Short mmCIF file of C-alpha atoms and ligand atoms in Angstrom, two decimals:
data_model
loop_
_atom_site.label_atom_id
_atom_site.label_comp_id
_atom_site.label_asym_id
_atom_site.label_seq_id
_atom_site.Cartn_x
_atom_site.Cartn_y
_atom_site.Cartn_z
CA UNK A 1 21.53 1.51 -19.00
CA UNK A 2 20.06 3.98 -20.99
CA UNK A 3 16.55 3.03 -19.49
CA UNK A 4 16.45 5.62 -16.48
CA UNK A 5 15.01 8.79 -18.13
CA UNK A 6 15.09 10.01 -14.94
CA UNK A 7 16.85 9.36 -11.70
CA UNK A 8 13.72 8.85 -9.72
CA UNK A 9 12.73 5.55 -11.68
CA UNK A 10 15.61 3.57 -10.56
CA UNK A 11 13.80 3.86 -6.97
CA UNK A 12 10.57 3.58 -8.14
CA UNK A 13 11.71 0.09 -9.77
CA UNK A 14 13.16 -1.05 -6.14
CA UNK A 15 10.47 0.38 -4.33
CA UNK A 16 8.11 -1.74 -6.28
CA UNK A 17 10.03 -4.61 -6.32
CA UNK A 18 10.20 -4.13 -2.24
CA UNK A 19 6.14 -3.60 -1.93
CA UNK A 20 5.69 -6.55 -4.18
CA UNK A 21 7.81 -9.09 -1.71
CA UNK A 22 6.18 -7.40 1.29
CA UNK A 23 2.43 -8.18 -0.38
CA UNK A 24 3.64 -12.04 -1.33
CA UNK A 25 4.82 -12.15 2.77
CA UNK A 26 1.74 -10.88 4.30
CA UNK A 27 -0.32 -13.05 1.70
CA UNK A 28 1.75 -16.38 2.72
CA UNK A 29 1.36 -15.42 6.44
CA UNK A 30 -2.69 -14.84 5.83
CA UNK A 31 -2.75 -18.09 3.47
CA UNK A 32 -3.73 -16.10 0.46
CA UNK A 33 -2.44 -15.99 -2.93
CA UNK A 34 -0.28 -12.95 -3.64
CA UNK A 35 -2.22 -12.67 -6.86
CA UNK A 36 -5.84 -11.88 -5.03
CA UNK A 37 -4.06 -8.36 -3.91
CA UNK A 38 -4.12 -5.56 -6.58
CA UNK A 39 -1.52 -2.82 -5.67
CA UNK A 40 -3.14 0.35 -6.74
CA UNK A 41 0.13 2.83 -7.38
CA UNK A 42 -1.36 6.27 -5.90
CA UNK A 43 0.60 9.05 -7.95
CA UNK A 44 -1.25 11.89 -6.87
CA UNK A 45 1.06 14.86 -6.55
CA UNK A 46 3.90 12.57 -8.54
CA UNK A 47 5.16 14.29 -11.82
CA UNK A 48 4.04 12.46 -14.92
CA UNK A 49 7.88 11.59 -15.75
CA UNK A 50 7.90 9.41 -12.02
CA UNK A 51 4.63 7.51 -13.14
CA UNK A 52 6.07 7.16 -16.72
CA UNK A 53 8.77 5.07 -14.84
CA UNK A 54 6.31 2.82 -13.13
CA UNK A 55 4.69 2.34 -16.32
CA UNK A 56 7.87 1.41 -18.20
CA UNK A 57 8.34 -0.93 -15.04
CA UNK A 58 5.58 -2.71 -16.38
CA UNK A 59 2.86 -1.35 -13.71
CA UNK A 60 -0.90 -0.89 -14.71
CA UNK A 61 -3.12 -0.36 -11.92
CA UNK A 62 -2.86 3.51 -10.65
CA UNK A 63 -4.66 5.39 -8.52
CA UNK A 64 -5.30 9.90 -7.98
CA UNK A 65 -7.32 11.51 -5.88
CA UNK A 66 -8.14 14.53 -7.77
CA UNK A 67 -9.76 14.99 -11.11
CA UNK A 68 -8.33 18.02 -12.33
CA UNK A 69 -4.63 16.92 -11.15
CA UNK A 70 -5.58 13.73 -13.11
CA UNK A 71 -6.59 15.73 -16.73
CA UNK A 72 -3.16 17.48 -16.35
CA UNK A 73 -0.90 13.87 -16.04
CA UNK A 74 -3.28 11.40 -17.22
CA UNK A 75 -4.63 11.98 -21.06
CA UNK A 76 -1.02 11.52 -22.70
CA UNK A 77 0.13 8.56 -19.99
CA UNK A 78 -3.32 7.07 -21.06
CA UNK A 79 -2.71 7.61 -24.72
CA UNK A 80 0.56 5.83 -24.88
CA UNK A 81 -0.54 3.15 -22.45
CA UNK A 82 -4.06 1.99 -23.29
CA UNK A 83 -3.64 -0.98 -20.98
CA UNK A 84 -3.53 0.98 -17.87
CA UNK A 85 -6.26 1.03 -15.50
CA UNK A 86 -6.83 4.39 -13.37
CA UNK A 87 -8.96 4.60 -10.33
CA UNK A 88 -10.42 7.51 -8.69
CA UNK A 89 -9.76 7.34 -4.93
CA UNK A 90 -10.66 10.88 -3.64
CA UNK A 91 -13.76 12.65 -2.94
CA UNK A 92 -15.85 13.27 -6.16
CA UNK A 93 -18.18 16.46 -6.58
CA UNK A 94 -21.33 15.93 -8.83
CA UNK A 95 -20.25 19.01 -10.86
CA UNK A 96 -17.03 17.09 -12.00
CA UNK A 97 -18.72 13.71 -12.47
CA UNK A 98 -18.68 13.79 -16.13
CA UNK A 99 -15.18 14.75 -16.48
CA UNK A 100 -14.48 11.82 -13.95
CA UNK A 101 -16.47 9.33 -15.82
CA UNK A 102 -14.20 10.43 -19.56
CA UNK A 103 -10.95 9.69 -17.77
CA UNK A 104 -11.16 7.07 -14.88
CA UNK A 105 -11.43 3.55 -15.35
CA UNK A 106 -13.19 2.93 -11.85
CA UNK A 107 -14.76 5.21 -9.10
CA UNK A 108 -13.74 3.99 -5.31
CA UNK A 109 -15.51 7.11 -3.80
CA UNK A 110 -18.82 6.63 -4.33
CA UNK A 111 -20.81 7.37 -0.79
CA UNK A 112 -24.20 9.27 -1.52
CA UNK A 113 -27.26 8.99 -3.26
CA UNK A 114 -27.17 12.08 -5.15
CA UNK A 115 -23.67 11.03 -6.83
CA UNK A 116 -24.73 7.75 -7.36
CA UNK A 117 -27.78 9.34 -9.45
CA UNK A 118 -25.06 11.75 -11.23
CA UNK A 119 -22.60 9.00 -12.22
CA UNK A 120 -25.69 6.78 -13.44
CA UNK A 121 -27.06 9.37 -15.46
CA UNK A 122 -23.45 10.31 -16.82
CA UNK A 123 -22.92 6.18 -17.41
CA UNK A 124 -26.16 6.26 -19.79
CA UNK A 125 -25.12 9.29 -21.52
CA UNK A 126 -21.41 8.28 -22.11
CA UNK A 127 -22.54 4.44 -23.05
CA UNK A 128 -20.17 3.24 -20.45
CA UNK A 129 -20.50 1.58 -16.89
CA UNK A 130 -17.39 2.06 -14.70
CA UNK A 131 -16.96 0.11 -12.14
CA UNK A 132 -17.61 1.53 -8.29
CA UNK A 133 -16.46 1.00 -5.13
CA UNK A 134 -18.73 2.47 -2.08
CA UNK A 135 -16.86 4.43 0.38
CA UNK A 136 -17.57 3.37 4.08
CA UNK A 137 -16.41 6.17 6.58
CA UNK A 138 -15.55 2.77 9.07
CA UNK A 139 -14.00 5.01 11.48
CA UNK A 140 -17.28 7.21 11.78
CA UNK A 141 -14.96 10.63 11.47
CA UNK A 142 -17.07 13.64 10.70
CA UNK A 143 -14.25 15.09 8.56
CA UNK A 144 -14.26 12.06 6.40
CA UNK A 145 -15.65 11.25 3.19
CA UNK A 146 -18.23 7.98 2.81
CA UNK A 147 -21.11 6.41 4.12
CA UNK A 148 -21.52 4.91 7.91
CA UNK A 149 -21.04 1.49 8.94
CA UNK A 150 -24.54 1.14 10.04
CA UNK A 151 -25.95 2.78 6.66
CA UNK A 152 -23.77 0.75 4.35
CA UNK A 153 -26.15 -2.25 3.76
CA UNK A 154 -29.14 0.26 2.41
CA UNK A 155 -27.03 2.74 0.44
CA UNK A 156 -25.54 -0.48 -1.54
CA UNK A 157 -29.18 -1.90 -2.25
CA UNK A 158 -29.98 1.22 -3.27
CA UNK A 159 -27.35 1.70 -5.56
CA UNK A 160 -27.78 -1.88 -7.10
CA UNK A 161 -31.96 -1.59 -7.52
CA UNK A 162 -32.52 2.42 -7.73
CA UNK A 163 -29.49 3.38 -9.81
CA UNK A 164 -28.60 -0.51 -11.45
CA UNK A 165 -24.54 0.73 -10.99
CA UNK A 166 -22.26 -1.89 -11.27
CA UNK A 167 -20.96 -1.90 -7.44
CA UNK A 168 -17.73 -4.34 -7.13
CA UNK A 169 -16.69 -3.57 -3.69
CA UNK A 170 -15.93 -1.28 -0.74
CA UNK A 171 -13.16 0.83 -0.33
CA UNK A 172 -11.98 2.83 3.48
CA UNK A 173 -9.50 4.87 4.93
CA UNK A 174 -9.44 4.09 8.44
CA UNK A 175 -8.11 6.53 11.25
CA UNK A 176 -4.82 6.21 12.11
CA UNK A 177 -5.19 4.32 15.31
CA UNK A 178 -3.03 0.61 16.42
CA UNK A 179 -6.81 -0.71 16.03
CA UNK A 180 -7.11 -0.39 12.22
CA UNK A 181 -7.30 -4.12 11.93
CA UNK A 182 -10.85 -3.83 13.83
CA UNK A 183 -11.52 -1.03 10.87
CA UNK A 184 -10.20 -3.51 8.33
CA UNK A 185 -12.39 -6.54 9.42
CA UNK A 186 -15.33 -4.63 10.01
CA UNK A 187 -15.20 -3.54 6.40
CA UNK A 188 -14.70 -7.01 5.30
CA UNK A 189 -17.67 -7.72 6.91
CA UNK A 190 -19.77 -5.62 5.71
CA UNK A 191 -18.64 -6.73 1.99
CA UNK A 192 -19.09 -10.21 2.76
CA UNK A 193 -22.56 -9.38 4.01
CA UNK A 194 -23.55 -8.04 0.64
CA UNK A 195 -21.59 -10.22 -1.58
CA UNK A 196 -19.07 -8.04 -2.74
CA UNK A 197 -15.93 -9.47 -3.47
CA UNK A 198 -13.26 -6.36 -3.52
CA UNK A 199 -11.92 -4.46 -0.89
CA UNK A 200 -9.76 -1.84 -1.38
CA UNK A 201 -7.95 -0.90 2.31
CA UNK A 202 -4.54 -0.52 2.85
CA UNK A 203 -1.70 2.28 2.16
CA UNK A 204 1.66 2.53 3.02
CA UNK A 205 1.87 2.32 6.60
CA UNK A 206 -0.73 -0.47 7.35
CA UNK A 207 -0.71 -2.70 3.77
CA UNK A 208 -0.14 -6.11 5.29
CA UNK A 209 -2.58 -5.87 8.10
CA UNK A 210 -5.11 -4.96 5.16
CA UNK A 211 -3.86 -8.06 3.58
CA UNK A 212 -3.99 -10.37 6.26
CA UNK A 213 -8.24 -9.16 6.67
CA UNK A 214 -8.57 -9.61 3.17
CA UNK A 215 -7.80 -6.38 1.17
CA UNK A 216 -8.12 -7.15 -2.53
CA UNK A 217 -6.65 -3.52 -3.21
CA UNK A 218 -3.92 -1.99 -1.62
CA UNK A 219 -3.21 1.71 -2.24
CA UNK A 220 0.47 2.95 -2.15
CA UNK A 221 1.68 6.21 -2.79
CA UNK A 222 4.82 6.54 -0.73
CA UNK A 223 6.13 3.59 -0.54
CA UNK A 224 6.46 3.44 -4.10
CA UNK A 225 7.06 7.09 -5.19
CA UNK A 226 8.60 8.02 -2.16
CA UNK A 227 7.69 10.96 -0.03
CA UNK A 228 5.16 13.34 -2.19
CA UNK A 229 6.26 16.69 -3.20
CA UNK A 230 4.05 19.48 -2.20
CA UNK A 231 1.50 20.21 -4.64
CA UNK A 232 2.24 23.64 -6.38
C1 PLP B 1 -2.74 9.13 -1.03
C2 PLP B 1 -3.73 8.29 -0.58
C3 PLP B 1 -3.41 6.87 -0.15
C4 PLP B 1 -1.78 6.54 -0.22
O1 PLP B 1 -1.77 7.18 0.67
P1 PLP B 1 0.40 6.72 1.22
O2 PLP B 1 0.33 6.35 2.45
O3 PLP B 1 0.89 7.57 0.55
O4 PLP B 1 0.68 5.54 0.92
C5 PLP B 1 -4.12 5.58 -0.27
N1 PLP B 1 -5.44 6.08 -0.51
C6 PLP B 1 -5.79 7.50 -0.76
C7 PLP B 1 -7.32 7.59 -0.85
C8 PLP B 1 -5.08 8.52 -0.67
O5 PLP B 1 -5.98 9.69 -0.85
#
């Protein structure tokens, strides 16, 4: 009826609908309220037009993993949709902090002291305070970003005390194993003992397990937008 600007839109609409009902079922199994699970649509590598389809569908929470790519796509979308919230879920280099703080609303990948200092300075100079998640390298994988689990308590305390950053939760990207629940459980424990109420974990392949282990933010790309086109 004229609303589809692209054949991709109807697929995104159906996917969003299907994902939401799966979240509801997973929440019910865990005796949690589905409204306590925030669905972040990860739109990396997706075209602005497809993202616009998700926004037209009423979706308001998005995540991207690259600053440069986000600067190409998001200023125009945010201009037209001021109630959209954009999370950075990819690694952040200190030389891109200024640009990231200008564009994003939430930083999910704070993982080292140098970045904490850079963010605190930039918040001061731009007069803003973005909510931050600390990324934990929950599977202790050498190739992955994040503070190690045994160093997490100290790093959280440093970010709070030394830099007065608004730390609201923890984030992880666990190893792809069938033991993913162990990793999710560990992240929940670290969050709980540090009185952090937000837990960002769970992607397209494992979000139902993450919901069972207390995820408050799940990050879904493929399940919403379909297979990612290769980055050009
Ligand atoms: C790409 C990405 C996702 C989404 O992955 P899917 O498997 O497509 O759901 C989630 N989190 C991060 C940090 C990502 O980079």
